[in-house]
mmCIF file of C-alpha atoms in Angstrom:
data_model
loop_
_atom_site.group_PDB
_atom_site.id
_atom_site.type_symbol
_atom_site.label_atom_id
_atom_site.label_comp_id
_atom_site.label_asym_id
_atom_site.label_seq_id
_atom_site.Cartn_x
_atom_site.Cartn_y
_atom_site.Cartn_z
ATOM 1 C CA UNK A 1 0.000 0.000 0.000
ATOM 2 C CA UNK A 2 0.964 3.820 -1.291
ATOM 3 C CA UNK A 3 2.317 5.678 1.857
ATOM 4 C CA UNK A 4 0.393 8.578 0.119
ATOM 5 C CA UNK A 5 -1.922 8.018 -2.514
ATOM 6 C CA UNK A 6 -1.479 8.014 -6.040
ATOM 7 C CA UNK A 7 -2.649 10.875 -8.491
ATOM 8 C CA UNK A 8 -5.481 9.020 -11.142
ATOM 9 C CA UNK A 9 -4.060 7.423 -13.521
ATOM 10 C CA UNK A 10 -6.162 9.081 -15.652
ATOM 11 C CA UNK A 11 -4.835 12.636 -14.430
ATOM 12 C CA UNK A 12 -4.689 15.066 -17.513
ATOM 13 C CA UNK A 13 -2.833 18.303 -15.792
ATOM 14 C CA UNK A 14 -0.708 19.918 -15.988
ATOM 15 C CA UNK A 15 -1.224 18.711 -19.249
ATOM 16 C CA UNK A 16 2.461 19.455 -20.795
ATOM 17 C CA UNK A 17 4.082 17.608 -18.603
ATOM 18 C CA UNK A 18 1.513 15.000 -17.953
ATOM 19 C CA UNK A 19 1.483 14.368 -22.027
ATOM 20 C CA UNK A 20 5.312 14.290 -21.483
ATOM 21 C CA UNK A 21 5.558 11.625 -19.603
ATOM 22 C CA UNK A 22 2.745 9.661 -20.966
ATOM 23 C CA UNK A 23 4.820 10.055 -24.274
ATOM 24 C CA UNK A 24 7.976 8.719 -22.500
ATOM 25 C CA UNK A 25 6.038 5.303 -21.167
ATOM 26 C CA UNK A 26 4.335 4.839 -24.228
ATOM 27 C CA UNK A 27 0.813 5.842 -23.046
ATOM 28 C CA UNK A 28 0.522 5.400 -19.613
ATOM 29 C CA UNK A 29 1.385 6.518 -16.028
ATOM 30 C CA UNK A 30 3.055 4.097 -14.285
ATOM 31 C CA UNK A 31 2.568 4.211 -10.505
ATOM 32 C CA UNK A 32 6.158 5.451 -10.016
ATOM 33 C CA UNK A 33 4.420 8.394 -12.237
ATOM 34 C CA UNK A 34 1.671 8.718 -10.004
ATOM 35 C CA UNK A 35 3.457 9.467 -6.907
ATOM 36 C CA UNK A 36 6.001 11.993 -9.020
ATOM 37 C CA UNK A 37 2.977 13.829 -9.967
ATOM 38 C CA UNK A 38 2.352 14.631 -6.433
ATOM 39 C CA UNK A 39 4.852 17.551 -6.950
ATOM 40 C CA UNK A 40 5.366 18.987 -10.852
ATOM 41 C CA UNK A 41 8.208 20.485 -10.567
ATOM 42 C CA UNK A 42 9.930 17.185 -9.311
ATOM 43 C CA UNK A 43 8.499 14.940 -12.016
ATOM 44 C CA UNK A 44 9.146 17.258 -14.588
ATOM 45 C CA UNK A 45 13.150 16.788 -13.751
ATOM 46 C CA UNK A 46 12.510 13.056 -12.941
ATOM 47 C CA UNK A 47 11.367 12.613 -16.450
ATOM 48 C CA UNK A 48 14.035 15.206 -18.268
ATOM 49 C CA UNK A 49 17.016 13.413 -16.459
ATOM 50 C CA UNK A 50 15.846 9.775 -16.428
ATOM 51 C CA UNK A 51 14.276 9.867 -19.458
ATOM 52 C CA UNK A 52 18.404 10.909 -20.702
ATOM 53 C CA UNK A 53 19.881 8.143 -18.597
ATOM 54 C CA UNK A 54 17.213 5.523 -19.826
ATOM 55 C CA UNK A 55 18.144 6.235 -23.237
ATOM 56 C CA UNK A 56 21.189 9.137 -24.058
ATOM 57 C CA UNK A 57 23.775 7.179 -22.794
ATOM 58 C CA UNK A 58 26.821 5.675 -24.297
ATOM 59 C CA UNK A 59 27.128 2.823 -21.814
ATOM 60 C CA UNK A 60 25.863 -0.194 -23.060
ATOM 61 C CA UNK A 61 21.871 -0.481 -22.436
ATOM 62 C CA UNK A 62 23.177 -4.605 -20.887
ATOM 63 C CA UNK A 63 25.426 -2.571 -18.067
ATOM 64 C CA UNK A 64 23.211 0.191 -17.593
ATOM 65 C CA UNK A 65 20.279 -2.779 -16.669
ATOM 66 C CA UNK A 66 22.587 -4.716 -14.736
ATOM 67 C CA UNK A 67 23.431 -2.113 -12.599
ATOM 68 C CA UNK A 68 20.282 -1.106 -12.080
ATOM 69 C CA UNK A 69 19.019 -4.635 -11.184
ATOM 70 C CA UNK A 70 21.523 -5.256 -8.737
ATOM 71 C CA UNK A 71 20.539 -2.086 -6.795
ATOM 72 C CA UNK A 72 17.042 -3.275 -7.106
ATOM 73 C CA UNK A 73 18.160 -5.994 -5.141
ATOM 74 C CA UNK A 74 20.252 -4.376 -2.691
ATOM 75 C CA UNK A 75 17.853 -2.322 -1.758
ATOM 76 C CA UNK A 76 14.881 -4.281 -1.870
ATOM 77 C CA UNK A 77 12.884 -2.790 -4.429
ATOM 78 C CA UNK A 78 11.140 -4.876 -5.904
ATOM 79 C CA UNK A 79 9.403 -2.506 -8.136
ATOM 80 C CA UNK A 80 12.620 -1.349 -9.869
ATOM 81 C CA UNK A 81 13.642 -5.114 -9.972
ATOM 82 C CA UNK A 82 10.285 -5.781 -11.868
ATOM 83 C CA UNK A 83 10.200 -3.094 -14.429
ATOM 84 C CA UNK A 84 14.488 -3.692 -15.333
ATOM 85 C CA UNK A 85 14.686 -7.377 -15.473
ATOM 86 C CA UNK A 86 13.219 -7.340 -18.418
ATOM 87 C CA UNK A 87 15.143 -5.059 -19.690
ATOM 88 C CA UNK A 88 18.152 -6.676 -18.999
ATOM 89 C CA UNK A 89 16.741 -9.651 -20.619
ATOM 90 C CA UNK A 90 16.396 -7.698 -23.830
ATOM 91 C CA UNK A 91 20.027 -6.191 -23.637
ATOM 92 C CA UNK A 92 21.547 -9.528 -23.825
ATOM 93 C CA UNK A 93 21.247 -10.684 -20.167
ATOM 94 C CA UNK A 94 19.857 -14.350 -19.455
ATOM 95 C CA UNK A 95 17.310 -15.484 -17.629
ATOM 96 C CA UNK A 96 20.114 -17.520 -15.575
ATOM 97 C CA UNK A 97 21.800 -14.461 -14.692
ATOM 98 C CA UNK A 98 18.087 -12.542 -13.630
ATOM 99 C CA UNK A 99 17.757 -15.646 -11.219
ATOM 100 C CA UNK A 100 21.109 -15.442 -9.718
ATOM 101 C CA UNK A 101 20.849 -11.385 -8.762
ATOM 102 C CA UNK A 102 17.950 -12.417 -6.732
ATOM 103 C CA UNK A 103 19.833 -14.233 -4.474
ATOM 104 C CA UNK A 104 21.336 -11.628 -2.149
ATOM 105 C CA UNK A 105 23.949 -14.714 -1.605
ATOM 106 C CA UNK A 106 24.869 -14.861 -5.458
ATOM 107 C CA UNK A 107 25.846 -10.907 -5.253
ATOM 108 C CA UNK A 108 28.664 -11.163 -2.823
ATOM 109 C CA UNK A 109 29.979 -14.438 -3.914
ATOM 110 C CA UNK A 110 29.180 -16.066 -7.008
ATOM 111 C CA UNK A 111 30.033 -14.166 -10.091
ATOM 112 C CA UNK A 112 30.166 -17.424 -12.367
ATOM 113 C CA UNK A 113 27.116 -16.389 -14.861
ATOM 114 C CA UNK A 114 28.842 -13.342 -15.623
ATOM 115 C CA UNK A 115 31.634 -11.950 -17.690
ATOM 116 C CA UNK A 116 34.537 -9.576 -16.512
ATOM 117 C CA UNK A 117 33.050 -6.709 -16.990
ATOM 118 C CA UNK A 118 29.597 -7.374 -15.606
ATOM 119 C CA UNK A 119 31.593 -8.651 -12.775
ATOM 120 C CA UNK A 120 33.222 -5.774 -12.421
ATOM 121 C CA UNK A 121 30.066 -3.302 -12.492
ATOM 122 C CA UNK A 122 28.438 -5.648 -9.969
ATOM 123 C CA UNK A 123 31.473 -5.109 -8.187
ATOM 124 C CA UNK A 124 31.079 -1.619 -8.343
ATOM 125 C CA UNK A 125 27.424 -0.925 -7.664
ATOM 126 C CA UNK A 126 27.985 -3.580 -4.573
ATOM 127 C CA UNK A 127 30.204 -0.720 -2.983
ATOM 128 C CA UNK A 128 28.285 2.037 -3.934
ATOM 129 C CA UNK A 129 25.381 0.907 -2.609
ATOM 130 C CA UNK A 130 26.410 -0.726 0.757
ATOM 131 C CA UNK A 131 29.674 1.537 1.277
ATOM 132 C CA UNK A 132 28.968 4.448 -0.954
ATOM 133 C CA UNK A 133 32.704 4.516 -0.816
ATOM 134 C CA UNK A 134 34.740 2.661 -3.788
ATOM 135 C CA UNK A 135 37.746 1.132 -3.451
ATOM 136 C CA UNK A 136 40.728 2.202 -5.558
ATOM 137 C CA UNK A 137 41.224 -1.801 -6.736
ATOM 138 C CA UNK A 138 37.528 -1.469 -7.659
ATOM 139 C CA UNK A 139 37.392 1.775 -9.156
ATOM 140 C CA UNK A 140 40.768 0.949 -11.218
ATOM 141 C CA UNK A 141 39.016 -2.160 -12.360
ATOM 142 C CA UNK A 142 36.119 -0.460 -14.075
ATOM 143 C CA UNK A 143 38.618 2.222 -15.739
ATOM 144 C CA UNK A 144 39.971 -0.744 -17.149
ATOM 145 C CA UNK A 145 37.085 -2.463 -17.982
ATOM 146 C CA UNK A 146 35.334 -0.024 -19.909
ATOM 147 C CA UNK A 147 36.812 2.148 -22.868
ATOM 148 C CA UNK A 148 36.397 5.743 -22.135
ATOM 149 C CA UNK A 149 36.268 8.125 -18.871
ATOM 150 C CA UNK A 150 32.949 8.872 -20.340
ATOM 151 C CA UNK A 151 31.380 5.195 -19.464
ATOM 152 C CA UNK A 152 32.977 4.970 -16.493
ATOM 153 C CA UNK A 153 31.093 8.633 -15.321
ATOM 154 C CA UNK A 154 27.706 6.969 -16.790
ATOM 155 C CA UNK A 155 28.197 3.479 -14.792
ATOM 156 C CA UNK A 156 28.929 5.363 -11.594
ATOM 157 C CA UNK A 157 26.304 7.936 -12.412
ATOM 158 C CA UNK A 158 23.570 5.280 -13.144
ATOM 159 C CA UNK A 159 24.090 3.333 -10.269
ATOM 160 C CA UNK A 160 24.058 6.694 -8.389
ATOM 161 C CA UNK A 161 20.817 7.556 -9.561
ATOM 162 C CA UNK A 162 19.103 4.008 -9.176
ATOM 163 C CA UNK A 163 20.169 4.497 -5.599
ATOM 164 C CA UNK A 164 17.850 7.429 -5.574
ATOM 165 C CA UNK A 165 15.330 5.819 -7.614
ATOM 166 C CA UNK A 166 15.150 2.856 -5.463
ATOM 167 C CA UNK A 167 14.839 4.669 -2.090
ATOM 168 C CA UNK A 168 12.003 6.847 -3.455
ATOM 169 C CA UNK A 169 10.228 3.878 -4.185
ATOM 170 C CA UNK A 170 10.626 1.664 -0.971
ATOM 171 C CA UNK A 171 10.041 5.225 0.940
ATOM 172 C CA UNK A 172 6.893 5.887 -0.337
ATOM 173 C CA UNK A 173 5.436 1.975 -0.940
ATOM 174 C CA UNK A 174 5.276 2.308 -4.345
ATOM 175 C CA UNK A 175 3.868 -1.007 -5.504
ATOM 176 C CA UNK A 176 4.442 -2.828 -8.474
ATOM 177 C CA UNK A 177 1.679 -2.315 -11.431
#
């Protein structure tokens, strides 16, 4: 249950940026919409900036989910988990590998169903999201990993802002649609 209730989903102002991010999810408000709408002004950024790291990013759309699953499951939101799974799935990630990051177990031990790099961003999003502090061994392991400064800002920054997405949506309740 909604810690505060949602707005309708068939709410129609402010009608710019409720067509906005209708647009954006392909017709429909999802209930992580309906709680945004509670304030404008923060949805309207929500959906400008994650609308860009959804889908302006260099970073392969397979890290990008990865990361964002594993946070999911760090943080126990299960909503997040449910709507990037999939996702992942359609990047290039297995079904296999969508079992094993739901087993909190699997995250700090067994790396087996994954390659080096998604190793390393689990790595990675493991200590930013427990720690918030990265090691240098870690943080010289995804320079290495990836090919430019620029994906290495984008890993860090989406796991950064799943962090945020995540706790917004355990905070509130937000269920899953």
């Amino acid at each position: 249950m909604p810690r505060i209730p949602y707005q309708p989903a068939d709410l129609a102002e402010p009608k710019e940026l409720v067509d906005a991010i209708r647009k954006r999810r392909g017709g429909n408000l999802l209930n992580l919409d309906r709680m945004l709408l509670q304030s404008a002004p923060f949805a309207r950024g929500w959906n400008a900036f994650l609308g860009e790291v959804r889908t302006g990013l260099e970073l392969s759309p397979k890290l990008r989910e990865l990361a964002m699953c594993v946070v999911a499951v760090l943080n126990g939101a299960a909503y997040e988990f449910q709507h990037h799974a999939p996702e992942f799935i359609k990047a290039g990630g297995t079904a296999q590998q969508v079992e094993a990051m739901q087993r909190s177990d699997t995250l700090g031990h067994d790396f087996s169903l994954f390659d080096s790099i998604e190793r390393t961003a689990i790595l990675l999003t493991i200590e930013m999201t427990r720690k918030i502090e990265v090691s240098d061994a870690t943080f010289a392991a995804v320079r290495a990993a990836l090919p430019n400064e620029q994906q290495v800002v984008e890993l860090v920054g989406v796991i950064a802002t799943y962090n945020m997405v995540s706790r917004f949506l355990v905070a509130l309740g937000v269920e899953p649609e």
